Short mmCIF file of C-alpha atoms in Angstrom, two decimals:
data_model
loop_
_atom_site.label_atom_id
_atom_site.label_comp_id
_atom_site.label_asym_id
_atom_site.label_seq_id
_atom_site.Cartn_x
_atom_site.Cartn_y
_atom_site.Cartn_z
CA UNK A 182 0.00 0.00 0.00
CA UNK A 183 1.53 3.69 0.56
CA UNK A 184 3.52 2.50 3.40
CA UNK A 185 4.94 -0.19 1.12
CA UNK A 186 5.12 2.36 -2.20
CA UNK A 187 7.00 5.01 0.29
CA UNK A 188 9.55 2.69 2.03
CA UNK A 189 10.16 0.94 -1.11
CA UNK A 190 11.21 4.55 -2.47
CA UNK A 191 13.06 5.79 0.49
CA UNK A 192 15.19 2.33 0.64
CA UNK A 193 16.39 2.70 -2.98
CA UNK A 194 16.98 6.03 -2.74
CA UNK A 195 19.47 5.44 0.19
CA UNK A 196 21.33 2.50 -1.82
CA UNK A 197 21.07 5.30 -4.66
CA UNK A 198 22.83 8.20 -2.62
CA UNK A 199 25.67 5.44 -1.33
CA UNK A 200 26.49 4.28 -4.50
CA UNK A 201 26.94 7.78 -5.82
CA UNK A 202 28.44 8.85 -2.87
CA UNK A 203 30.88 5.58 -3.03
CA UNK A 204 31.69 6.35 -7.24
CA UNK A 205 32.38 9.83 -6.69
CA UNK A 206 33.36 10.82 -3.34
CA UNK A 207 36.50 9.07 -4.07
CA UNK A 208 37.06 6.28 -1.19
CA UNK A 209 34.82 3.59 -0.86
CA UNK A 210 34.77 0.81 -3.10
CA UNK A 211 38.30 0.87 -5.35
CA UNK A 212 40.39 1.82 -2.04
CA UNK A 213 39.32 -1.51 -0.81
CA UNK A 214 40.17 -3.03 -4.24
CA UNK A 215 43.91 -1.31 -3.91
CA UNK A 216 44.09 -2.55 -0.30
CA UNK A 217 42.96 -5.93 -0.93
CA UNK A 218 45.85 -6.23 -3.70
CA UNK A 219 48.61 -4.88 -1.72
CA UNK A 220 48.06 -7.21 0.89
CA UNK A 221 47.81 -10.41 -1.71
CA UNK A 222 51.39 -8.16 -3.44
CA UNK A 223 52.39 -8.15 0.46
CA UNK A 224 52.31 -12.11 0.89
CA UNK A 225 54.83 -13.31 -0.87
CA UNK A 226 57.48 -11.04 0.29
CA UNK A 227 56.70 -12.12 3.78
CA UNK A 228 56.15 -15.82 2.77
CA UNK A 229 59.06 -15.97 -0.04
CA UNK A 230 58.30 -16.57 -3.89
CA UNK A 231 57.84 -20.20 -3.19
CA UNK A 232 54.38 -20.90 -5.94
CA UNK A 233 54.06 -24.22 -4.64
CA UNK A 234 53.16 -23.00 -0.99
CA UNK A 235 51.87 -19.81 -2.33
CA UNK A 236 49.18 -21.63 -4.45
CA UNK A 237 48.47 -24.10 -1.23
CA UNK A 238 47.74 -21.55 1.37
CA UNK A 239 46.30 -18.74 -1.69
CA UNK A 240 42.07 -19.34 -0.39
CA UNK A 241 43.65 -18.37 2.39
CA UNK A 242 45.36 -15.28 1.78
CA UNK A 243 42.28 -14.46 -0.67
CA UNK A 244 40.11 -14.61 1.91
CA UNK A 245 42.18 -12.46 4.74
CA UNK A 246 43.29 -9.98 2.48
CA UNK A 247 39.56 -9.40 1.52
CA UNK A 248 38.45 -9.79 5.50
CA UNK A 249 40.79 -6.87 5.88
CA UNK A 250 39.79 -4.82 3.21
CA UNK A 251 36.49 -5.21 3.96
CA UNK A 252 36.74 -4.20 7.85
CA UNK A 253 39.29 -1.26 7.68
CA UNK A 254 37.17 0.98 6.10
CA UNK A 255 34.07 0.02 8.21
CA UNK A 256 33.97 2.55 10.00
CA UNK A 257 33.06 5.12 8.02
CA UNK A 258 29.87 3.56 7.38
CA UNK A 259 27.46 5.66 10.04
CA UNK A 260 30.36 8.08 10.84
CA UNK A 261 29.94 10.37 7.71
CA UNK A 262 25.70 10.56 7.76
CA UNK A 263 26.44 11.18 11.59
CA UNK A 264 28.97 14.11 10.72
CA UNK A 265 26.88 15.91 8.19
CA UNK A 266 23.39 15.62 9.37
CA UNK A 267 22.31 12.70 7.26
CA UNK A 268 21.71 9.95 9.78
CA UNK A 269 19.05 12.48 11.63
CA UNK A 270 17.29 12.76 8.70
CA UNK A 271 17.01 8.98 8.48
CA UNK A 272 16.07 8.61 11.59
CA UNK A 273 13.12 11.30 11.81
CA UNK A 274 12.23 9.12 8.27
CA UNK A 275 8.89 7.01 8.41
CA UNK A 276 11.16 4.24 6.95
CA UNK A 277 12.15 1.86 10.06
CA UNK A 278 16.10 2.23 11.12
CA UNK A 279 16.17 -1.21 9.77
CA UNK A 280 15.38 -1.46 6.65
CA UNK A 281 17.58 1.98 6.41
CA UNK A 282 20.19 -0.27 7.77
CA UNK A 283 19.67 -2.90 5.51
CA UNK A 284 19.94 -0.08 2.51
CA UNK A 285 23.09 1.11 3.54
CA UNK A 286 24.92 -2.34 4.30
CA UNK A 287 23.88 -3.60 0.64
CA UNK A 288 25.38 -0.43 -1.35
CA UNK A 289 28.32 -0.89 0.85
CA UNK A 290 28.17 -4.65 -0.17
CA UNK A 291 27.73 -3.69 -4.05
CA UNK A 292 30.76 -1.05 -3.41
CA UNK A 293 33.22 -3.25 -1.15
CA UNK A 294 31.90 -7.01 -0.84
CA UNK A 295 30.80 -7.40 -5.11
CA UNK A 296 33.88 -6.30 -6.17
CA UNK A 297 36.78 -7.86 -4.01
CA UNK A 298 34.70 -11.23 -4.63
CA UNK A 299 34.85 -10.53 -8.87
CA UNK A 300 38.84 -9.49 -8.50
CA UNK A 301 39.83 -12.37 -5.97
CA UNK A 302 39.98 -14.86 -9.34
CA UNK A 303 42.57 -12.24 -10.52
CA UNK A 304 44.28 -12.03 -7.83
CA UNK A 305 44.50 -15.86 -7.36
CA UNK A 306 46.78 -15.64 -10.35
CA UNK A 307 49.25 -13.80 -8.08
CA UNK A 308 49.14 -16.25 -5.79
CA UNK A 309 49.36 -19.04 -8.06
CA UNK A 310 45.76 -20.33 -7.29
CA UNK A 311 44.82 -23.63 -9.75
CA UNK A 312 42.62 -23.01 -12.14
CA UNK A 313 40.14 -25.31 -10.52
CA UNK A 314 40.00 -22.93 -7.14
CA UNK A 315 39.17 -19.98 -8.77
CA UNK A 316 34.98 -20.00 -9.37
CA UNK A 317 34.92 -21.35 -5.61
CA UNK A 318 37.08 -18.90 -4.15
CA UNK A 319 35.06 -16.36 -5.85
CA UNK A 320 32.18 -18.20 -5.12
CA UNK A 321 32.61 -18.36 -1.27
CA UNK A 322 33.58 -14.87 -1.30
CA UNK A 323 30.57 -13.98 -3.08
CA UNK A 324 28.30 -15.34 -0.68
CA UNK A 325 30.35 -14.63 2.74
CA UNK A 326 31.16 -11.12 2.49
CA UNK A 327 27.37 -9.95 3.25
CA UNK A 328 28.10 -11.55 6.46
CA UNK A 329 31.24 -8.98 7.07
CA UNK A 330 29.03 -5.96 5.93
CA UNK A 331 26.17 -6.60 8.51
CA UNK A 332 28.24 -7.78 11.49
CA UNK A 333 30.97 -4.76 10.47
CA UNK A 334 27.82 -2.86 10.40
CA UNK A 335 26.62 -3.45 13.91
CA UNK A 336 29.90 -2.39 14.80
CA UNK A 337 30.05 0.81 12.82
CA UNK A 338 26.46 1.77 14.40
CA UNK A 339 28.35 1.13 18.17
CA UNK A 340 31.31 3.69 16.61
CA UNK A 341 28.71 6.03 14.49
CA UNK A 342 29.59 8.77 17.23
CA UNK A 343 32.98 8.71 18.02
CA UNK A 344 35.48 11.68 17.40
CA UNK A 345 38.19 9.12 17.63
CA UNK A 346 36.64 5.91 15.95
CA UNK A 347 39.74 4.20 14.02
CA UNK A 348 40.74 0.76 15.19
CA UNK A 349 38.13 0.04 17.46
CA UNK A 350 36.05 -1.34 14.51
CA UNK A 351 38.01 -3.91 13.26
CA UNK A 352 39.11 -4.62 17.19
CA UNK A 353 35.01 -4.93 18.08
CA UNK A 354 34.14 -6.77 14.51
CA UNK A 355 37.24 -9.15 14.00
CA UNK A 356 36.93 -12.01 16.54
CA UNK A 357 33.11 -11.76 15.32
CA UNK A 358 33.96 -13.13 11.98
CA UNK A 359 36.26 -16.23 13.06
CA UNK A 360 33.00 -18.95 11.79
CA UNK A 361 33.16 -16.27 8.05
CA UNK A 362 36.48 -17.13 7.94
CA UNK A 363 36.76 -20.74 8.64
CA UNK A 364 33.67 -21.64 6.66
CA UNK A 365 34.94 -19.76 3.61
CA UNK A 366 38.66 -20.50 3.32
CA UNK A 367 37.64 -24.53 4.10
CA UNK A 368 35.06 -24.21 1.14
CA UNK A 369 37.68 -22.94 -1.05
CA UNK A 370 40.08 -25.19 0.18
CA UNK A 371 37.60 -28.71 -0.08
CA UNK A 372 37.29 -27.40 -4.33
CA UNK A 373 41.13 -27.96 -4.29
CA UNK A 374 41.36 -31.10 -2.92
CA UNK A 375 40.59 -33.06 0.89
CA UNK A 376 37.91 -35.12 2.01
CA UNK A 377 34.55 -33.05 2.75
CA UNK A 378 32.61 -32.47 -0.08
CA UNK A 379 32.60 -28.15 -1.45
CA UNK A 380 28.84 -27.65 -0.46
CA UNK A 381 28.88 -28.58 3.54
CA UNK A 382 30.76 -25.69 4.55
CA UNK A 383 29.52 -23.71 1.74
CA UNK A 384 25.92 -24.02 2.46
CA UNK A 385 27.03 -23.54 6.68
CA UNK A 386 28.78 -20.09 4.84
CA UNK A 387 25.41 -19.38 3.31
CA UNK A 388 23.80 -19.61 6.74
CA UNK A 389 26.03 -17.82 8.83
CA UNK A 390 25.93 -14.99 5.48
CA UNK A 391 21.93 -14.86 5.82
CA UNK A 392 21.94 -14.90 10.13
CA UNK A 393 24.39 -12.06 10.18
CA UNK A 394 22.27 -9.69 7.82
CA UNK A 395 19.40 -10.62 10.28
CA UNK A 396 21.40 -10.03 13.46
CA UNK A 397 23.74 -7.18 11.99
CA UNK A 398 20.55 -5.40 11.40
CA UNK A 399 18.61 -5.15 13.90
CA UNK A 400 21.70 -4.40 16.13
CA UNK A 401 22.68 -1.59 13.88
CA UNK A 402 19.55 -0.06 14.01
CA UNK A 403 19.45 -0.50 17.95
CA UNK A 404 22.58 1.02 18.17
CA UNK A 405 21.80 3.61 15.98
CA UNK A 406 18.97 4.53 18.26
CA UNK A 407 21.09 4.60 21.25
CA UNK A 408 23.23 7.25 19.86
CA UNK A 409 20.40 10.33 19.79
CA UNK B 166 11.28 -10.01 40.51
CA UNK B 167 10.78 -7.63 43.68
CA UNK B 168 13.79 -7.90 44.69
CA UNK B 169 15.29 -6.64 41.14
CA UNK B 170 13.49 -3.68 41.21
CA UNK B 171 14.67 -2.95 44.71
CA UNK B 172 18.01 -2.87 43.86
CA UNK B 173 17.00 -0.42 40.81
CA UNK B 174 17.89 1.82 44.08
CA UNK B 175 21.59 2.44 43.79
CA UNK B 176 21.62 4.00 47.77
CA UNK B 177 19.76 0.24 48.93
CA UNK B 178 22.22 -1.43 46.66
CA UNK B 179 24.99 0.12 48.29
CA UNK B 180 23.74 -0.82 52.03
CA UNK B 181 22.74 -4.20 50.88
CA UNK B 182 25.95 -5.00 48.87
CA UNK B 183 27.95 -3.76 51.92
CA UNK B 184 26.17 -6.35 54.43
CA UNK B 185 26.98 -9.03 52.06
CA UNK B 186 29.98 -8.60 51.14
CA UNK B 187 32.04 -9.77 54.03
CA UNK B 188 30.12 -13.05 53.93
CA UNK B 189 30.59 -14.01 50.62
CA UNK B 190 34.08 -13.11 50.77
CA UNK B 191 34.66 -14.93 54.06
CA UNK B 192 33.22 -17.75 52.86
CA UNK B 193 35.11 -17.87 49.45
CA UNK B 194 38.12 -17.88 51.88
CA UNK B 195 37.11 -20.55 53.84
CA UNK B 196 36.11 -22.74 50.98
CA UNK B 197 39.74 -22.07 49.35
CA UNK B 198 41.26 -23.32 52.61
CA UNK B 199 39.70 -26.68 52.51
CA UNK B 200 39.23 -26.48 48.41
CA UNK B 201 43.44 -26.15 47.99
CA UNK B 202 44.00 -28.50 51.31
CA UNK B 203 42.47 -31.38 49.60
CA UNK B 204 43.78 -30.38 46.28
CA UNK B 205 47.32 -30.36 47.57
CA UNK B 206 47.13 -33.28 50.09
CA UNK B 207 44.30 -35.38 49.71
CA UNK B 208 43.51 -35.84 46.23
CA UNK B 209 46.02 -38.05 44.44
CA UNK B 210 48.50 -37.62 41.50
CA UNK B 211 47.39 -38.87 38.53
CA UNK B 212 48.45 -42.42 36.92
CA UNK B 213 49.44 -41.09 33.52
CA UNK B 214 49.45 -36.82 34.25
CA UNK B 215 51.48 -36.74 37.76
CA UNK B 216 51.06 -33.43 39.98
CA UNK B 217 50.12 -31.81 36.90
CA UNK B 218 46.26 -32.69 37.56
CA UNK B 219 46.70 -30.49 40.12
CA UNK B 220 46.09 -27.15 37.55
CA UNK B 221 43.23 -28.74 36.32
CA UNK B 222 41.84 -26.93 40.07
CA UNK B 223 42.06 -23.96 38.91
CA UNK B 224 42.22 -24.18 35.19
CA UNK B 225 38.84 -25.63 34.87
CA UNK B 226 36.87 -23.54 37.45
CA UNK B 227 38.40 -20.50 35.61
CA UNK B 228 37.00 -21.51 32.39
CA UNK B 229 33.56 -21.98 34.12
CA UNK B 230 33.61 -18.41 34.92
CA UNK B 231 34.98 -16.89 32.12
CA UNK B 232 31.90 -18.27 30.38
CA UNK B 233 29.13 -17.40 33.93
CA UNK B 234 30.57 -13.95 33.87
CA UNK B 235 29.97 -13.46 29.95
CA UNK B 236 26.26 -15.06 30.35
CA UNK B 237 25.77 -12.72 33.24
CA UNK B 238 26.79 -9.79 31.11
CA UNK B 239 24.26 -11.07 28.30
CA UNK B 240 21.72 -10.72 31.08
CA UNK B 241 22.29 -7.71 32.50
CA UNK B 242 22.78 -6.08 28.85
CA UNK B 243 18.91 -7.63 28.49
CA UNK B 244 18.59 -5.65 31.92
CA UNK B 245 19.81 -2.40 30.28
CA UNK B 246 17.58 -2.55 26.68
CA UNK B 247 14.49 -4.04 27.79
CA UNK B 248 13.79 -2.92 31.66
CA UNK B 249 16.18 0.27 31.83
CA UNK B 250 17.44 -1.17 34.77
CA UNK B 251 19.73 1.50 36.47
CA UNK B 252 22.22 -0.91 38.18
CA UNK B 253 22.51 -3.13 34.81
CA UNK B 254 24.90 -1.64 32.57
CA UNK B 255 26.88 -1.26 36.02
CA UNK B 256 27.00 -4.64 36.57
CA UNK B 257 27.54 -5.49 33.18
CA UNK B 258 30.72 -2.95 33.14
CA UNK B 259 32.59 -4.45 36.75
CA UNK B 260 32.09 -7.94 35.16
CA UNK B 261 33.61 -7.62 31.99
CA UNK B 262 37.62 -7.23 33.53
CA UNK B 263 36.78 -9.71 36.14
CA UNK B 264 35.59 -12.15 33.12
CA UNK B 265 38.71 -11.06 30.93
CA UNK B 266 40.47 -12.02 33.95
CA UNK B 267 39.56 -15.87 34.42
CA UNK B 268 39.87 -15.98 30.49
CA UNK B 269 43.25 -15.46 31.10
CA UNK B 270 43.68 -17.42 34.01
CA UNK B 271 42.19 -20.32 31.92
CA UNK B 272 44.66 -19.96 28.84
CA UNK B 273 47.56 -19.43 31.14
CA UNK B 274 47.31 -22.64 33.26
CA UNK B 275 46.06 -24.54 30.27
CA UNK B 276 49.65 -23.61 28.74
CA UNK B 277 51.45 -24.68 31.68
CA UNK B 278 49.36 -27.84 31.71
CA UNK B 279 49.60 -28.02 27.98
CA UNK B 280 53.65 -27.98 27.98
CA UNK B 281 54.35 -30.92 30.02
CA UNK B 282 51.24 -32.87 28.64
CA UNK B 283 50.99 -31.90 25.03
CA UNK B 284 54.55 -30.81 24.67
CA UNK B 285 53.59 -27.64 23.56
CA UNK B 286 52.01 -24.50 25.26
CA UNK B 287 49.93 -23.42 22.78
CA UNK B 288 48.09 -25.49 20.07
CA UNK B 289 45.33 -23.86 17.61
CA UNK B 290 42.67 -26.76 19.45
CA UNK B 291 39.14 -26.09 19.07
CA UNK B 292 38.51 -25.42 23.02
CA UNK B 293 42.12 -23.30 23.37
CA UNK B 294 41.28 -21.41 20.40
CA UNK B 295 37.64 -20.44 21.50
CA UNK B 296 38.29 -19.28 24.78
CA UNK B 297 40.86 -16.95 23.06
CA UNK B 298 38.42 -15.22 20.77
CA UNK B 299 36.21 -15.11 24.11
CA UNK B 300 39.17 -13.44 25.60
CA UNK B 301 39.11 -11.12 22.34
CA UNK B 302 35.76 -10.49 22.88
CA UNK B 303 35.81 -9.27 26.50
CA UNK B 304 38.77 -7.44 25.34
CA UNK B 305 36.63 -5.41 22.24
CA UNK B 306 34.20 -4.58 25.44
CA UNK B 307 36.58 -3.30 27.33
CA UNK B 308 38.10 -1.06 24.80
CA UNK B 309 34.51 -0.27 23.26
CA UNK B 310 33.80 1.32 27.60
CA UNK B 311 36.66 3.36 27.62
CA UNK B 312 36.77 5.06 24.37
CA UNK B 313 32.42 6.32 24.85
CA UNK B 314 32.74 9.05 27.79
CA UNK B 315 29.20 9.34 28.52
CA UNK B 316 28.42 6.05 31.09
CA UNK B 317 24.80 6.15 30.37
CA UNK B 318 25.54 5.17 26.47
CA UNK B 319 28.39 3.75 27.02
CA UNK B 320 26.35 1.40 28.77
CA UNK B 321 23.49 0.83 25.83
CA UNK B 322 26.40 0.68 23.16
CA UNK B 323 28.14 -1.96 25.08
CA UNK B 324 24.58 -4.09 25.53
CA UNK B 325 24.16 -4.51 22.16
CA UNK B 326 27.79 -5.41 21.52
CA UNK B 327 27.65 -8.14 24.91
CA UNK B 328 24.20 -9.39 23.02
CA UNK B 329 26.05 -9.99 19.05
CA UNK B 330 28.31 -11.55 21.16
CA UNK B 331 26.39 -13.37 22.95
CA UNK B 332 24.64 -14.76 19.75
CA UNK B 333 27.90 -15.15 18.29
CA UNK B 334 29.62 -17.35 20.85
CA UNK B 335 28.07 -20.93 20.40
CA UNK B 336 28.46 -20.12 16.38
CA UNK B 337 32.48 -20.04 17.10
CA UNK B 338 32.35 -22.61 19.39
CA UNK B 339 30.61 -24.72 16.70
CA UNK B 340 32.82 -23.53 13.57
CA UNK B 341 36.04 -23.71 15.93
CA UNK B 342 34.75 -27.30 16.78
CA UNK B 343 34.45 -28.12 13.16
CA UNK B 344 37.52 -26.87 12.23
CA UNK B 345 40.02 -28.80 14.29
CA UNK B 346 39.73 -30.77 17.83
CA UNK B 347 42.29 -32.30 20.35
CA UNK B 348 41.27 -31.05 23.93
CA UNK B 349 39.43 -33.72 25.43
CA UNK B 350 35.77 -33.68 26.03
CA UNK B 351 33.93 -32.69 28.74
CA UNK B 352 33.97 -35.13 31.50
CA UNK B 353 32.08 -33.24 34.26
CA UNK B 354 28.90 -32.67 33.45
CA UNK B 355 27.83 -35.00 31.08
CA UNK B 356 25.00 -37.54 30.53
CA UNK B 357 25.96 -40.90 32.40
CA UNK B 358 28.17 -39.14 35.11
CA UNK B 359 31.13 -37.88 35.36
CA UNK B 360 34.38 -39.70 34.41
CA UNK B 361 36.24 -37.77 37.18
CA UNK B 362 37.12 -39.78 40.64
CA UNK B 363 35.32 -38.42 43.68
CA UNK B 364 38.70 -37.86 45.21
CA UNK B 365 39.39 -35.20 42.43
CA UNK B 366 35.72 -34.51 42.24
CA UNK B 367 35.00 -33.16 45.34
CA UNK B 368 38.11 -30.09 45.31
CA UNK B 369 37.09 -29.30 42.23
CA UNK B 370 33.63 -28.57 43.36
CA UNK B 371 34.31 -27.12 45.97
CA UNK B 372 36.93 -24.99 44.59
CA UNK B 373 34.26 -24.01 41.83
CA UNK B 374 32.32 -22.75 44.50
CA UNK B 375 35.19 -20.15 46.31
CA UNK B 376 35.99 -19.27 42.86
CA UNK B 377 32.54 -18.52 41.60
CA UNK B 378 32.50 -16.53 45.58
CA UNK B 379 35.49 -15.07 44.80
CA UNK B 380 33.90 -13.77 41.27
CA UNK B 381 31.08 -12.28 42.87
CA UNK B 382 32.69 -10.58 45.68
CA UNK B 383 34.91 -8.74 43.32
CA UNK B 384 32.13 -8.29 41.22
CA UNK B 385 30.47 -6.64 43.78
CA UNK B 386 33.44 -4.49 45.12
CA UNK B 387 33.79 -3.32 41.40
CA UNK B 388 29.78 -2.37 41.03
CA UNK B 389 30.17 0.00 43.76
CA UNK B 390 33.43 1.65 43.05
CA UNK B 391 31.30 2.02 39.89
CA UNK B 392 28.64 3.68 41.40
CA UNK B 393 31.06 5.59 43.12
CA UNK B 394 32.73 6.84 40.47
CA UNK B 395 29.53 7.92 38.83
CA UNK B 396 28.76 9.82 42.27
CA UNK B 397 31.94 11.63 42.21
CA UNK B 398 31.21 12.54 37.96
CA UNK B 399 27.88 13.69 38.95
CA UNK B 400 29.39 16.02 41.66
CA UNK B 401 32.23 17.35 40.17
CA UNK B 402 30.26 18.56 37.56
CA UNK B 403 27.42 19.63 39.76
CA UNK B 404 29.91 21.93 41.73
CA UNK B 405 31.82 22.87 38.23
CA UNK B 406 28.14 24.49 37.31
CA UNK B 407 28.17 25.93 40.47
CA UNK B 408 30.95 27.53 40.17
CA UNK B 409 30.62 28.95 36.83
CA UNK B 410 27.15 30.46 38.21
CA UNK B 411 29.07 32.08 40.91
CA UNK B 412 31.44 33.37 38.61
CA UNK B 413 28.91 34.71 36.31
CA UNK B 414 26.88 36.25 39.46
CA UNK B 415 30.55 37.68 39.99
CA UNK B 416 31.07 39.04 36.79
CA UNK B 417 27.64 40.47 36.59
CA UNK B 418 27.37 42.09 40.37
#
């Protein structure tokens, strides 16, 4: 009805404003691209040039380069609304906090989450990924980096306020993603080779992917509403 | 419930907390007297682990707690969203070190244990490596209180952190689980009985119980330095307005 007609317009017009915001304010989405590749560049020149343990541990250091990229720019998320006025807008909006929420976490998804999951087959080639880990690396990436957005996003609502935000983000959000992280790399790693079949932990990924948007939700827009 | 809603009264609190307080902490002393006396001397080495056993005493009731003091953060975070309980987010707050605390407590002795059993101090075992991303978790709290000035939202922010935690921890526990296993299972509590001898049973109970005494008494002495401190905030700047009035009055007359 109206209600439905009026959120429906104030949601996209959110995502709208963020992904404008995110292609021309300069930041957003291909910083995390050029961070996510200098850590995969940084690697080897910890590790050594050594391909054959490169391309063994490369889900791996696919999927914590992209865990990093995704959470060091987190917490700009709220911050900048908060700064210039925005977020009170949204708030005084008949649109609920959480589907405002849910607006902002999926243009930062289609800014940060879409397109370190579309370069990570690239990437792999750095890294000396087989051929045959590529689609499932991208794959599990694809379908577990929602779960960073939401839970980073509950953490970005806790920070939305702070003059001196900065690491306490990624401090808040990391241990939080440990099950992302082990569900995702052990996907990647069962398309290579080893004994559980790809979809188990895949289809666990999927599930901790669609609690997390749930969960990271409804806490961001509680926290949110702690901050007036 | 009555009783909750008494407390809500910080100055009742206060005079209640103070009355107990001596009692629970006497008794957490007595029951570490007889808890470490038949720990030490009465309960036996082990066949296979020697006087090593003898950290499970403390290893195992600290891992109890770290995981009692998280739940009763949980709760009292439910105490500061839902009821606007005054006292919760100041319980909440004196727990979280104290719970950080017996995290630690638990990894430490579990790496003494672990070198002379395992060989190693530190393997990346499913138990070992959840109670370190608890121990990350308290820590994120921790950091998340001191960096928000204001206690009141400090408070609220740090509920809703306590409660994705809270949501998140049996989710790690299960991944961690899945991911790689070597501690042994629980033999405690367990369907069937515990696998645990009565002579090793009974120190370990009762040292659960001083410990869990122990807990609460410092829990207790930390919710009303809280208080405190909030008492002194509130009066400093009470009597900073009061002076600025005066100087204004000054400045006017």
């Amino acid at each position: 009805m109206t209600h439905d007609r009026s959120w429906s317009r104030a949601f996209l017009a959110i995502v709208k404003r963020d992904l404008a915001l995110a292609a021309r304010a300069g930041g957003g989405g291909e910083l995390a691209l050029v961070f996510f590749l200098t850590i995969v560049v940084l690697v080897p020149f910890a590790l050594g040039p050594d391909l054959n343990l490169l391309s063994k541990i490369g889900p791996a250091i696919l999927w914590l380069g992209a865990l990093l990229s995704m959470l060091i720019g987190l917490d700009r998320l709220f911050q900048s609304d908060e700064e210039d006025g925005s977020l009170d807008l949204i708030r005084a909006s008949a649109l609920p906090l959480e589907l405002a929420v849910l607006a902002k976490g999926l243009a930062h998804w289609l800014t940060t989450g879409l397109p370190l999951a579309l370069a990570a087959p690239l990437l792999g080639l750095l890294v000396a990924l087989p051929a045959q880990a590529m689609l499932p690396v991208a794959g599990t990436l694809l379908v577990g980096t929602p779960a960073l957005t939401f839970v980073g996003a509950a953490g970005a609502a806790l920070a939305a306020g702070l003059r001196r935000g900065g690491l306490i983000v990624p401090v808040l959000v990391a241990p939080l993603t440990v099950p992302v992280l082990i569900f995702g790399v052990s996907a990647a790693n069962s398309a290579v080779g080893g004994t559980i079949p790809f979809l188990t932990p895949f289809l666990i990924l999927c599930a901790i992917s669609l609690a997390a948007i749930v969960v990271g939700t409804v806490a961001a827009a509680a926290a949110l509403r702690q901050g007036d | 419930m009555a009783s909750l809603i008494d407390l809500a009264n910080p100055t009742r609190f206060m005079r209640l907390s103070r009355l107990l307080l001596p009692w629970m902490a006497g008794l957490a002393a007595l029951l570490f007297l007889i808890g470490f006396y038949l720990a030490w001397f009465v309960a036996p080495a082990d066949y296979q682990q020697g006087e090593t056993i003898r950290i499970m005493f403390v290893h195992v009731p600290a891992a109890w707690l770290a995981m009692m003091l998280y739940t009763m953060m949980a709760l009292s975070a439910l105490g500061t969203l839902v009821w606007r309980h005054p006292l919760a987010d100041v319980a909440q707050k004196a727990a979280a070190p104290i719970g950080a605390c017996f995290a630690l407590i638990c990894l430490l002795t579990g790496a003494f244990w672990g070198k002379p059993m395992w060989g190693t101090y530190w393997v990346w075992d499913a138990r070992l490596t959840s109670v370190l991303v608890l121990l990350l978790i308290y820590l994120g709290i921790i950091a998340l209180w001191r960096t928000l000035d204001d206690p009141g939202r400090a408070g609220r922010a740090v509920a809703i952190l306590t409660l994705v935690g809270f949501v998140n921890v049996p989710i790690i526990k299960f991944s961690v689980d899945w991911w790689n296993t070597l501690h042994q299972p629980a033999s405690v509590f367990r369907t069937g009985g515990p696998t645990i001898h009565p002579s090793m049973l009974w120190p370990l109970l009762i040292l659960a119980i001083a410990f869990t005494l122990l807990a609460l008494s410092l829990h207790l002495v930390a919710m009303r330095a809280e208080i405190m401190r909030r008492r002194v905030r509130t009066l400093t700047i009470l009597e900073a307005e009061r002076l600025d009035r005066l100087a204004l009055a000054g400045a006017a007359a």
